[in-house]
mmCIF file of C-alpha atoms in Angstrom:
data_model
loop_
_atom_site.group_PDB
_atom_site.id
_atom_site.type_symbol
_atom_site.label_atom_id
_atom_site.label_comp_id
_atom_site.label_asym_id
_atom_site.label_seq_id
_atom_site.Cartn_x
_atom_site.Cartn_y
_atom_site.Cartn_z
ATOM 1 C CA UNK A 1 92.259 106.665 81.623
ATOM 2 C CA UNK A 2 91.009 103.636 83.614
ATOM 3 C CA UNK A 3 94.264 100.910 84.232
ATOM 4 C CA UNK A 4 94.089 97.449 83.666
ATOM 5 C CA UNK A 5 97.124 94.493 85.312
ATOM 6 C CA UNK A 6 95.858 91.323 84.645
ATOM 7 C CA UNK A 7 97.467 87.723 86.112
ATOM 8 C CA UNK A 8 97.244 84.736 86.656
ATOM 9 C CA UNK A 9 98.054 82.857 90.200
ATOM 10 C CA UNK A 10 101.120 81.464 90.320
ATOM 11 C CA UNK A 11 103.383 81.482 87.337
ATOM 12 C CA UNK A 12 105.651 78.661 87.649
ATOM 13 C CA UNK A 13 103.953 75.865 86.882
ATOM 14 C CA UNK A 14 105.268 72.941 85.148
ATOM 15 C CA UNK A 15 102.641 71.666 83.334
ATOM 16 C CA UNK A 16 102.842 74.837 81.169
ATOM 17 C CA UNK A 17 106.061 73.444 79.368
ATOM 18 C CA UNK A 18 105.463 73.503 76.162
ATOM 19 C CA UNK A 19 101.697 74.665 76.258
ATOM 20 C CA UNK A 20 102.641 78.410 77.087
ATOM 21 C CA UNK A 21 105.963 78.419 78.192
ATOM 22 C CA UNK A 22 108.681 77.098 75.436
ATOM 23 C CA UNK A 23 109.691 73.135 75.955
ATOM 24 C CA UNK A 24 113.312 74.517 76.555
ATOM 25 C CA UNK A 25 112.467 76.840 79.021
ATOM 26 C CA UNK A 26 113.831 77.772 82.714
ATOM 27 C CA UNK A 27 112.002 77.530 84.874
ATOM 28 C CA UNK A 28 114.104 80.742 85.992
ATOM 29 C CA UNK A 29 113.321 81.494 82.617
ATOM 30 C CA UNK A 30 109.604 81.587 83.148
ATOM 31 C CA UNK A 31 109.033 84.141 85.573
ATOM 32 C CA UNK A 32 110.746 86.925 82.356
ATOM 33 C CA UNK A 33 108.450 84.965 80.045
ATOM 34 C CA UNK A 34 105.427 85.037 81.899
ATOM 35 C CA UNK A 35 106.026 88.970 82.201
ATOM 36 C CA UNK A 36 105.965 89.377 78.040
ATOM 37 C CA UNK A 37 101.866 88.307 78.117
ATOM 38 C CA UNK A 38 100.492 89.210 81.433
ATOM 39 C CA UNK A 39 101.300 92.392 83.113
ATOM 40 C CA UNK A 40 100.808 90.941 87.569
ATOM 41 C CA UNK A 41 101.513 87.807 89.125
ATOM 42 C CA UNK A 42 99.206 86.683 92.104
ATOM 43 C CA UNK A 43 101.551 84.862 94.173
ATOM 44 C CA UNK A 44 99.565 82.429 95.628
ATOM 45 C CA UNK A 45 103.269 80.434 97.460
ATOM 46 C CA UNK A 46 103.410 83.065 100.072
ATOM 47 C CA UNK A 47 99.919 82.319 101.865
ATOM 48 C CA UNK A 48 102.235 79.245 102.785
ATOM 49 C CA UNK A 49 105.259 81.302 104.231
ATOM 50 C CA UNK A 50 107.117 84.796 103.156
ATOM 51 C CA UNK A 51 109.930 84.798 100.370
ATOM 52 C CA UNK A 52 113.334 85.434 101.287
ATOM 53 C CA UNK A 53 114.384 88.898 100.259
ATOM 54 C CA UNK A 54 116.901 88.013 97.656
ATOM 55 C CA UNK A 55 113.683 85.834 95.745
ATOM 56 C CA UNK A 56 111.809 89.130 95.571
ATOM 57 C CA UNK A 57 114.767 91.246 94.080
ATOM 58 C CA UNK A 58 115.471 88.270 91.880
ATOM 59 C CA UNK A 59 111.568 87.963 90.770
ATOM 60 C CA UNK A 60 111.701 92.123 90.862
ATOM 61 C CA UNK A 61 114.862 91.861 88.044
ATOM 62 C CA UNK A 62 112.805 89.994 85.844
ATOM 63 C CA UNK A 63 109.576 91.896 84.731
ATOM 64 C CA UNK A 64 108.923 95.273 82.731
ATOM 65 C CA UNK A 65 108.628 98.826 85.384
ATOM 66 C CA UNK A 66 104.945 98.785 85.438
ATOM 67 C CA UNK A 67 104.254 94.379 86.673
ATOM 68 C CA UNK A 68 102.930 93.675 90.252
ATOM 69 C CA UNK A 69 103.067 90.651 91.742
ATOM 70 C CA UNK A 70 100.105 90.892 94.142
ATOM 71 C CA UNK A 71 101.140 88.319 97.486
ATOM 72 C CA UNK A 72 98.895 86.290 99.089
ATOM 73 C CA UNK A 73 98.798 86.693 102.841
ATOM 74 C CA UNK A 74 100.690 84.124 105.250
ATOM 75 C CA UNK A 75 97.580 81.883 107.112
ATOM 76 C CA UNK A 76 99.021 81.751 109.545
ATOM 77 C CA UNK A 77 97.683 85.028 110.206
ATOM 78 C CA UNK A 78 94.281 84.435 107.618
ATOM 79 C CA UNK A 79 93.985 80.764 109.060
ATOM 80 C CA UNK A 80 95.052 80.086 111.590
ATOM 81 C CA UNK A 81 95.473 83.415 113.278
ATOM 82 C CA UNK A 82 92.159 84.298 112.834
ATOM 83 C CA UNK A 83 93.821 87.486 112.214
ATOM 84 C CA UNK A 84 93.394 87.658 116.044
ATOM 85 C CA UNK A 85 95.569 91.168 117.611
ATOM 86 C CA UNK A 86 95.852 89.169 120.742
ATOM 87 C CA UNK A 87 97.243 86.138 119.501
ATOM 88 C CA UNK A 88 100.241 88.239 117.296
ATOM 89 C CA UNK A 89 98.112 88.420 113.590
ATOM 90 C CA UNK A 90 99.476 92.048 113.658
ATOM 91 C CA UNK A 91 102.743 91.712 113.854
ATOM 92 C CA UNK A 92 103.045 88.601 112.404
ATOM 93 C CA UNK A 93 102.135 90.814 109.173
ATOM 94 C CA UNK A 94 104.383 93.593 109.687
ATOM 95 C CA UNK A 95 106.962 91.320 108.928
ATOM 96 C CA UNK A 96 105.202 90.603 106.029
ATOM 97 C CA UNK A 97 104.998 93.200 104.901
ATOM 98 C CA UNK A 98 108.147 94.611 105.744
ATOM 99 C CA UNK A 99 109.727 92.142 103.397
ATOM 100 C CA UNK A 100 107.107 92.451 100.047
ATOM 101 C CA UNK A 101 108.702 96.731 100.611
ATOM 102 C CA UNK A 102 111.354 94.269 98.709
ATOM 103 C CA UNK A 103 109.259 94.063 95.614
ATOM 104 C CA UNK A 104 109.229 98.514 95.400
ATOM 105 C CA UNK A 105 106.377 99.631 92.849
ATOM 106 C CA UNK A 106 106.085 96.280 91.882
ATOM 107 C CA UNK A 107 104.287 95.449 94.496
ATOM 108 C CA UNK A 108 100.032 95.253 93.861
ATOM 109 C CA UNK A 109 97.704 95.157 96.330
ATOM 110 C CA UNK A 110 98.274 92.833 98.882
ATOM 111 C CA UNK A 111 95.318 89.638 99.268
ATOM 112 C CA UNK A 112 93.847 89.152 102.789
ATOM 113 C CA UNK A 113 91.937 85.827 101.707
ATOM 114 C CA UNK A 114 90.131 84.699 104.166
ATOM 115 C CA UNK A 115 88.542 81.407 105.215
ATOM 116 C CA UNK A 116 84.702 80.018 104.847
ATOM 117 C CA UNK A 117 84.385 79.260 108.716
ATOM 118 C CA UNK A 118 85.676 83.092 109.220
ATOM 119 C CA UNK A 119 82.033 84.789 109.642
ATOM 120 C CA UNK A 120 80.875 87.558 110.268
ATOM 121 C CA UNK A 121 80.525 87.805 113.792
ATOM 122 C CA UNK A 122 83.873 87.892 113.735
ATOM 123 C CA UNK A 123 83.378 91.557 111.762
ATOM 124 C CA UNK A 124 85.345 92.969 114.946
ATOM 125 C CA UNK A 125 88.988 91.691 113.684
ATOM 126 C CA UNK A 126 88.813 92.453 110.909
ATOM 127 C CA UNK A 127 87.909 95.680 111.734
ATOM 128 C CA UNK A 128 90.317 96.152 113.851
ATOM 129 C CA UNK A 129 93.093 94.169 111.664
ATOM 130 C CA UNK A 130 92.202 96.161 109.187
ATOM 131 C CA UNK A 131 92.532 99.134 111.208
ATOM 132 C CA UNK A 132 96.459 98.740 112.118
ATOM 133 C CA UNK A 133 97.860 97.499 109.264
ATOM 134 C CA UNK A 134 99.999 100.658 107.239
ATOM 135 C CA UNK A 135 98.330 103.124 105.402
ATOM 136 C CA UNK A 136 101.003 103.646 102.392
ATOM 137 C CA UNK A 137 100.255 99.675 100.839
ATOM 138 C CA UNK A 138 96.750 98.651 98.916
ATOM 139 C CA UNK A 139 94.864 95.711 100.311
ATOM 140 C CA UNK A 140 92.174 93.630 99.042
ATOM 141 C CA UNK A 141 89.650 90.651 101.270
ATOM 142 C CA UNK A 142 89.004 88.214 100.035
ATOM 143 C CA UNK A 143 85.953 86.979 102.506
ATOM 144 C CA UNK A 144 84.133 83.568 101.548
ATOM 145 C CA UNK A 145 81.141 82.845 104.089
ATOM 146 C CA UNK A 146 78.179 83.623 102.578
ATOM 147 C CA UNK A 147 76.990 86.196 105.300
ATOM 148 C CA UNK A 148 79.650 88.668 104.452
ATOM 149 C CA UNK A 149 77.473 90.500 101.516
ATOM 150 C CA UNK A 150 75.474 93.265 103.147
ATOM 151 C CA UNK A 151 76.037 96.766 102.337
ATOM 152 C CA UNK A 152 77.450 96.823 106.744
ATOM 153 C CA UNK A 153 80.357 94.656 104.462
ATOM 154 C CA UNK A 154 80.987 96.934 102.004
ATOM 155 C CA UNK A 155 80.472 100.195 104.434
ATOM 156 C CA UNK A 156 84.019 98.246 106.158
ATOM 157 C CA UNK A 157 85.851 97.889 103.164
ATOM 158 C CA UNK A 158 85.848 101.947 102.743
ATOM 159 C CA UNK A 159 86.027 103.008 105.709
ATOM 160 C CA UNK A 160 89.646 101.252 105.801
ATOM 161 C CA UNK A 161 90.409 102.046 101.959
ATOM 162 C CA UNK A 162 90.334 98.222 101.583
ATOM 163 C CA UNK A 163 88.755 96.979 97.874
ATOM 164 C CA UNK A 164 86.136 93.978 97.681
ATOM 165 C CA UNK A 165 87.214 91.075 95.978
ATOM 166 C CA UNK A 166 85.095 89.843 93.869
ATOM 167 C CA UNK A 167 84.839 85.916 93.424
ATOM 168 C CA UNK A 168 83.372 83.819 91.221
ATOM 169 C CA UNK A 169 82.754 80.339 93.595
ATOM 170 C CA UNK A 170 79.921 78.573 93.221
ATOM 171 C CA UNK A 171 77.937 78.540 96.203
ATOM 172 C CA UNK A 172 78.694 83.448 96.682
ATOM 173 C CA UNK A 173 76.797 86.037 95.445
ATOM 174 C CA UNK A 174 78.803 86.926 91.453
ATOM 175 C CA UNK A 175 78.829 90.612 92.658
ATOM 176 C CA UNK A 176 81.467 93.258 92.388
ATOM 177 C CA UNK A 177 81.206 96.110 94.732
ATOM 178 C CA UNK A 178 83.447 99.073 94.109
ATOM 179 C CA UNK A 179 84.854 99.808 98.189
ATOM 180 C CA UNK A 180 87.870 101.908 96.939
ATOM 181 C CA UNK A 181 89.782 103.664 93.649
ATOM 182 C CA UNK A 182 90.381 100.031 92.720
ATOM 183 C CA UNK A 183 88.951 96.826 91.943
ATOM 184 C CA UNK A 184 90.729 92.709 92.186
ATOM 185 C CA UNK A 185 88.761 90.549 90.700
ATOM 186 C CA UNK A 186 89.840 86.933 91.737
ATOM 187 C CA UNK A 187 88.140 84.595 88.678
ATOM 188 C CA UNK A 188 90.303 82.201 89.606
ATOM 189 C CA UNK A 189 86.972 78.756 88.077
ATOM 190 C CA UNK A 190 85.522 75.906 89.751
ATOM 191 C CA UNK A 191 88.445 74.634 92.034
ATOM 192 C CA UNK A 192 88.457 71.157 91.182
ATOM 193 C CA UNK A 193 87.244 70.581 87.956
ATOM 194 C CA UNK A 194 90.750 70.407 85.893
ATOM 195 C CA UNK A 195 93.134 67.796 85.978
ATOM 196 C CA UNK A 196 96.306 69.596 86.019
#
């Protein structure tokens, strides 16, 4: 049997009050309401830094069993350090993952979103970074440089049991490559096309 988890990119949007959330809802009630409709959420906020463990415990307590949080790796690791182990990306990732472990069974795949400037010439850095990750957690890699869309990339991600994120960016191929035992599909629409 196939299990699907469906969610959005974040849940704490004030613009959703009166549309998705009841007009009278307190923002602290948003996640509990959200988790009655969706069973997963991509944590875009973690791109800006690791949340407090107390926050993660509160979030876990507000969601039912089977709910999954899918946090995005902080930009310090992916964009600023470029996954470079020599620049401390490994230590920073280990510290981030230690915080996430508070979520327990509610922790879904950790998204490693790389900038468009991270091209296939950085394959050694990606391979070394993936090799250093703890194997008890799951990872999904989002590659946004057109040069990655090759069979060699699929082989690399298979080697490290990481999912290749399927995207819908206008300038990238729309394809689904199965590189592990789960798919991570990120259809977020065209950036800036609709007002928030």
